[in-house]
Short mmCIF file of C-alpha atoms in Angstrom, two decimals:
data_model
loop_
_atom_site.label_atom_id
_atom_site.label_comp_id
_atom_site.label_asym_id
_atom_site.label_seq_id
_atom_site.Cartn_x
_atom_site.Cartn_y
_atom_site.Cartn_z
CA UNK A 1 -1.24 -17.34 -30.46
CA UNK A 2 1.28 -17.69 -27.59
CA UNK A 3 1.85 -20.78 -25.47
CA UNK A 4 0.13 -19.29 -22.41
CA UNK A 5 -3.15 -18.72 -24.20
CA UNK A 6 -3.03 -22.18 -25.78
CA UNK A 7 -2.33 -23.95 -22.49
CA UNK A 8 -4.96 -21.76 -20.85
CA UNK A 9 -7.53 -22.87 -23.42
CA UNK A 10 -6.51 -26.51 -22.96
CA UNK A 11 -6.78 -26.20 -19.16
CA UNK A 12 -10.24 -24.70 -19.58
CA UNK A 13 -11.25 -27.52 -21.91
CA UNK A 14 -9.80 -30.11 -19.50
CA UNK A 15 -11.87 -28.67 -16.65
CA UNK A 16 -15.08 -28.88 -18.67
CA UNK A 17 -14.36 -32.45 -19.85
CA UNK A 18 -13.46 -33.58 -16.31
CA UNK A 19 -16.77 -32.26 -15.02
CA UNK A 20 -18.85 -33.82 -17.81
CA UNK A 21 -17.12 -37.19 -17.45
CA UNK A 22 -17.56 -37.08 -13.67
CA UNK A 23 -21.30 -36.55 -14.00
CA UNK A 24 -21.72 -39.08 -16.81
CA UNK A 25 -19.62 -41.89 -15.32
CA UNK A 26 -21.05 -41.63 -11.81
CA UNK A 27 -24.56 -40.90 -13.14
CA UNK A 28 -24.67 -38.22 -10.50
CA UNK A 29 -24.16 -34.47 -10.15
CA UNK A 30 -23.77 -34.59 -6.38
CA UNK A 31 -21.44 -31.87 -5.13
CA UNK A 32 -21.77 -29.82 -8.33
CA UNK A 33 -23.35 -26.37 -8.20
CA UNK A 34 -25.99 -26.10 -10.90
CA UNK A 35 -26.07 -22.36 -10.31
CA UNK A 36 -22.40 -21.96 -11.17
CA UNK A 37 -22.94 -23.98 -14.34
CA UNK A 38 -25.89 -21.80 -15.37
CA UNK A 39 -23.70 -18.73 -14.85
CA UNK A 40 -20.94 -20.24 -17.01
CA UNK A 41 -23.49 -21.04 -19.73
CA UNK A 42 -24.61 -17.41 -19.56
CA UNK A 43 -20.96 -16.29 -19.75
CA UNK A 44 -20.28 -18.25 -22.95
CA UNK A 45 -23.59 -17.27 -24.56
CA UNK A 46 -23.07 -13.54 -24.07
CA UNK A 47 -19.35 -13.64 -24.90
CA UNK A 48 -19.53 -15.60 -28.12
CA UNK A 49 -22.38 -13.84 -29.90
CA UNK A 50 -19.70 -12.67 -32.33
CA UNK A 51 -19.94 -16.14 -33.87
CA UNK A 52 -22.92 -14.69 -35.72
CA UNK A 53 -21.11 -11.60 -36.95
CA UNK A 54 -17.43 -12.39 -37.57
CA UNK A 55 -14.92 -15.15 -38.29
CA UNK A 56 -11.46 -15.03 -36.67
CA UNK A 57 -10.11 -18.53 -37.24
CA UNK A 58 -11.24 -22.15 -37.37
CA UNK A 59 -9.62 -22.79 -33.97
CA UNK A 60 -11.39 -19.80 -32.44
CA UNK A 61 -14.79 -20.83 -33.86
CA UNK A 62 -14.49 -24.50 -32.88
CA UNK A 63 -13.43 -23.70 -29.30
CA UNK A 64 -16.29 -21.25 -28.84
CA UNK A 65 -18.83 -23.81 -30.08
CA UNK A 66 -17.34 -26.48 -27.80
CA UNK A 67 -17.52 -24.19 -24.76
CA UNK A 68 -21.14 -23.23 -25.42
CA UNK A 69 -22.19 -26.80 -26.21
CA UNK A 70 -20.48 -28.29 -23.16
CA UNK A 71 -21.89 -25.59 -20.86
CA UNK A 72 -25.47 -26.33 -21.88
CA UNK A 73 -24.82 -30.09 -21.84
CA UNK A 74 -23.68 -29.76 -18.21
CA UNK A 75 -26.76 -27.75 -17.27
CA UNK A 76 -28.96 -30.37 -18.98
CA UNK A 77 -27.31 -33.23 -17.07
CA UNK A 78 -27.71 -31.44 -13.74
CA UNK A 79 -31.27 -30.16 -14.07
CA UNK A 80 -32.79 -32.80 -16.35
CA UNK A 81 -31.10 -36.17 -16.80
CA UNK A 82 -29.64 -36.56 -13.29
CA UNK A 83 -31.93 -34.14 -11.49
CA UNK A 84 -32.62 -36.66 -8.70
CA UNK A 85 -28.96 -36.47 -7.63
CA UNK A 86 -28.73 -32.66 -7.63
CA UNK A 87 -28.15 -31.25 -4.14
CA UNK A 88 -30.34 -28.18 -4.30
CA UNK A 89 -30.44 -27.94 -0.50
CA UNK A 90 -26.80 -26.85 -0.44
CA UNK A 91 -26.73 -24.98 -3.76
CA UNK A 92 -28.34 -21.89 -2.27
CA UNK A 93 -26.13 -18.99 -3.34
CA UNK A 94 -28.24 -15.97 -4.40
CA UNK A 95 -26.97 -15.56 -7.97
CA UNK A 96 -29.02 -12.40 -8.48
CA UNK A 97 -26.51 -10.72 -6.17
CA UNK A 98 -23.90 -11.44 -8.85
CA UNK A 99 -25.85 -11.02 -12.09
CA UNK A 100 -27.52 -7.67 -11.30
CA UNK A 101 -24.40 -5.77 -10.11
CA UNK A 102 -22.31 -7.29 -12.92
CA UNK A 103 -24.94 -6.23 -15.46
CA UNK A 104 -24.94 -2.69 -14.10
CA UNK A 105 -21.14 -2.52 -14.13
CA UNK A 106 -21.04 -3.73 -17.75
CA UNK A 107 -23.28 -0.81 -18.74
CA UNK A 108 -21.12 1.69 -16.87
CA UNK A 109 -17.60 0.40 -17.61
CA UNK A 110 -16.99 -0.95 -21.12
CA UNK A 111 -14.87 -0.34 -24.20
CA UNK A 112 -17.77 0.70 -26.42
CA UNK A 113 -21.42 1.37 -25.62
CA UNK A 114 -22.86 -1.10 -28.12
CA UNK A 115 -25.00 -4.23 -27.48
CA UNK A 116 -22.32 -6.80 -28.39
CA UNK A 117 -19.59 -4.97 -26.50
CA UNK A 118 -21.73 -4.58 -23.36
CA UNK A 119 -22.65 -8.28 -23.46
CA UNK A 120 -18.97 -9.22 -23.94
CA UNK A 121 -18.01 -7.03 -20.97
CA UNK A 122 -20.84 -8.55 -18.93
CA UNK A 123 -19.45 -12.02 -19.66
CA UNK A 124 -15.94 -11.02 -18.56
CA UNK A 125 -17.19 -9.60 -15.27
CA UNK A 126 -19.57 -12.50 -14.64
CA UNK A 127 -16.93 -15.16 -15.32
CA UNK A 128 -14.74 -13.68 -12.59
CA UNK A 129 -17.38 -14.50 -9.94
CA UNK A 130 -19.30 -17.40 -11.54
CA UNK A 131 -17.46 -19.96 -9.41
CA UNK A 132 -18.69 -18.43 -6.13
CA UNK A 133 -21.84 -20.63 -5.92
CA UNK A 134 -19.62 -23.72 -6.26
CA UNK A 135 -17.19 -22.57 -3.56
CA UNK A 136 -20.14 -21.58 -1.36
CA UNK A 137 -21.65 -25.04 -1.83
CA UNK A 138 -18.37 -26.72 -0.83
CA UNK A 139 -18.15 -24.55 2.28
CA UNK A 140 -21.72 -25.57 3.24
CA UNK A 141 -21.18 -29.30 2.72
CA UNK A 142 -17.73 -29.11 4.31
CA UNK A 143 -15.87 -31.09 1.64
CA UNK A 144 -15.59 -31.84 -2.06
CA UNK A 145 -15.02 -35.01 -4.07
CA UNK A 146 -11.50 -35.35 -5.48
CA UNK A 147 -12.72 -35.23 -9.08
CA UNK A 148 -14.60 -31.99 -8.35
CA UNK A 149 -11.42 -30.44 -6.96
CA UNK A 150 -9.53 -31.44 -10.13
CA UNK A 151 -12.22 -29.60 -12.13
CA UNK A 152 -11.80 -26.49 -9.99
CA UNK A 153 -8.00 -26.68 -10.19
CA UNK A 154 -7.96 -26.72 -13.99
CA UNK A 155 -10.56 -23.93 -14.08
CA UNK A 156 -8.35 -21.78 -11.85
CA UNK A 157 -5.23 -22.72 -13.81
CA UNK A 158 -6.93 -21.59 -17.02
CA UNK A 159 -7.54 -18.13 -15.58
CA UNK A 160 -4.03 -17.84 -14.13
CA UNK A 161 -2.52 -18.76 -17.51
CA UNK A 162 -4.71 -16.19 -19.22
CA UNK A 163 -3.38 -13.54 -16.86
CA UNK A 164 0.15 -14.43 -17.96
CA UNK A 165 -1.12 -14.31 -21.55
CA UNK A 166 -2.32 -10.71 -21.05
CA UNK A 167 1.08 -9.75 -19.59
CA UNK A 168 2.86 -11.44 -22.51
CA UNK A 169 0.69 -9.62 -25.03
CA UNK A 170 1.33 -6.28 -23.33
CA UNK A 171 5.11 -6.69 -23.44
CA UNK A 172 5.42 -8.26 -26.88
CA UNK A 173 2.38 -6.93 -28.78
CA UNK A 174 1.58 -3.71 -26.96
CA UNK A 175 -1.95 -5.00 -26.31
CA UNK A 176 -3.59 -4.03 -23.01
CA UNK A 177 -7.17 -4.77 -21.93
CA UNK A 178 -7.83 -3.35 -18.46
CA UNK A 179 -11.29 -4.93 -18.16
CA UNK A 180 -10.05 -8.46 -18.91
CA UNK A 181 -6.99 -8.10 -16.68
CA UNK A 182 -8.84 -6.73 -13.63
CA UNK A 183 -11.54 -9.40 -13.95
CA UNK A 184 -8.85 -12.06 -14.33
CA UNK A 185 -7.06 -10.86 -11.20
CA UNK A 186 -10.32 -10.96 -9.21
CA UNK A 187 -11.07 -14.48 -10.43
CA UNK A 188 -7.56 -15.71 -9.64
CA UNK A 189 -7.73 -14.23 -6.11
CA UNK A 190 -10.97 -16.13 -5.49
CA UNK A 191 -9.10 -19.35 -6.26
CA UNK A 192 -6.06 -18.65 -4.06
CA UNK A 193 -7.43 -20.34 -0.92
CA UNK A 194 -8.60 -23.28 -3.01
CA UNK A 195 -5.18 -23.64 -4.70
CA UNK A 196 -3.50 -23.80 -1.30
CA UNK A 197 -5.87 -26.51 -0.05
CA UNK A 198 -5.55 -28.40 -3.34
CA UNK A 199 -1.75 -28.57 -3.08
CA UNK A 200 -1.61 -29.31 0.65
CA UNK A 201 -4.47 -31.82 0.79
CA UNK A 202 -5.74 -33.20 -2.51
CA UNK A 203 -2.32 -33.88 -4.02
CA UNK A 204 -1.47 -35.77 -0.83
CA UNK A 205 -4.53 -37.99 -1.17
CA UNK A 206 -6.69 -36.20 1.40
CA UNK A 207 -10.21 -34.83 0.93
CA UNK A 208 -10.59 -31.13 0.39
CA UNK A 209 -12.71 -29.05 2.71
CA UNK A 210 -13.24 -25.32 2.89
CA UNK A 211 -13.77 -23.45 6.15
CA UNK A 212 -17.48 -22.80 6.70
#
């Protein structure tokens, strides 16, 4: 495992922990898109079904279980434990416009037309756009809490580091996965505007807002 994948995994884990701690400590999920979190839970569920069929390493298995567990814990906190604080009036992105096209694309463009491979491909495509409901929610409310922006920053950093990981693997291992790379590029592009606002505003102590 190279340093870019490891730091990418740690950034991803940091994002998830930041979000969970934010919800738990404030006893509120205000400003968090439940729809994005459901999509991420769906991403991890469909991607890590290979837990039932193969063993790669202890690190790999533990991280997959943590991602799945944390994803469903977040959904539980938003829709059950702290449901009264959930801002459903602003979390209105039509996720079917993401899930249905992504599902169709996974059937048409994949490495192997088998159930596990199609579900893995579906998860890769879906992850690239799963943050859209959260960004849409921020644009509707006009701003985001600082802790929420830290979550989004580490989530975007994870994907950017994974892109570098794919480039590293291509040059040093001869490994090339077009599906993962294209999806990673799309996801990183979606974060570009946010990254700019994060650096120019949040890191200077100002609140982040996205143009409506």
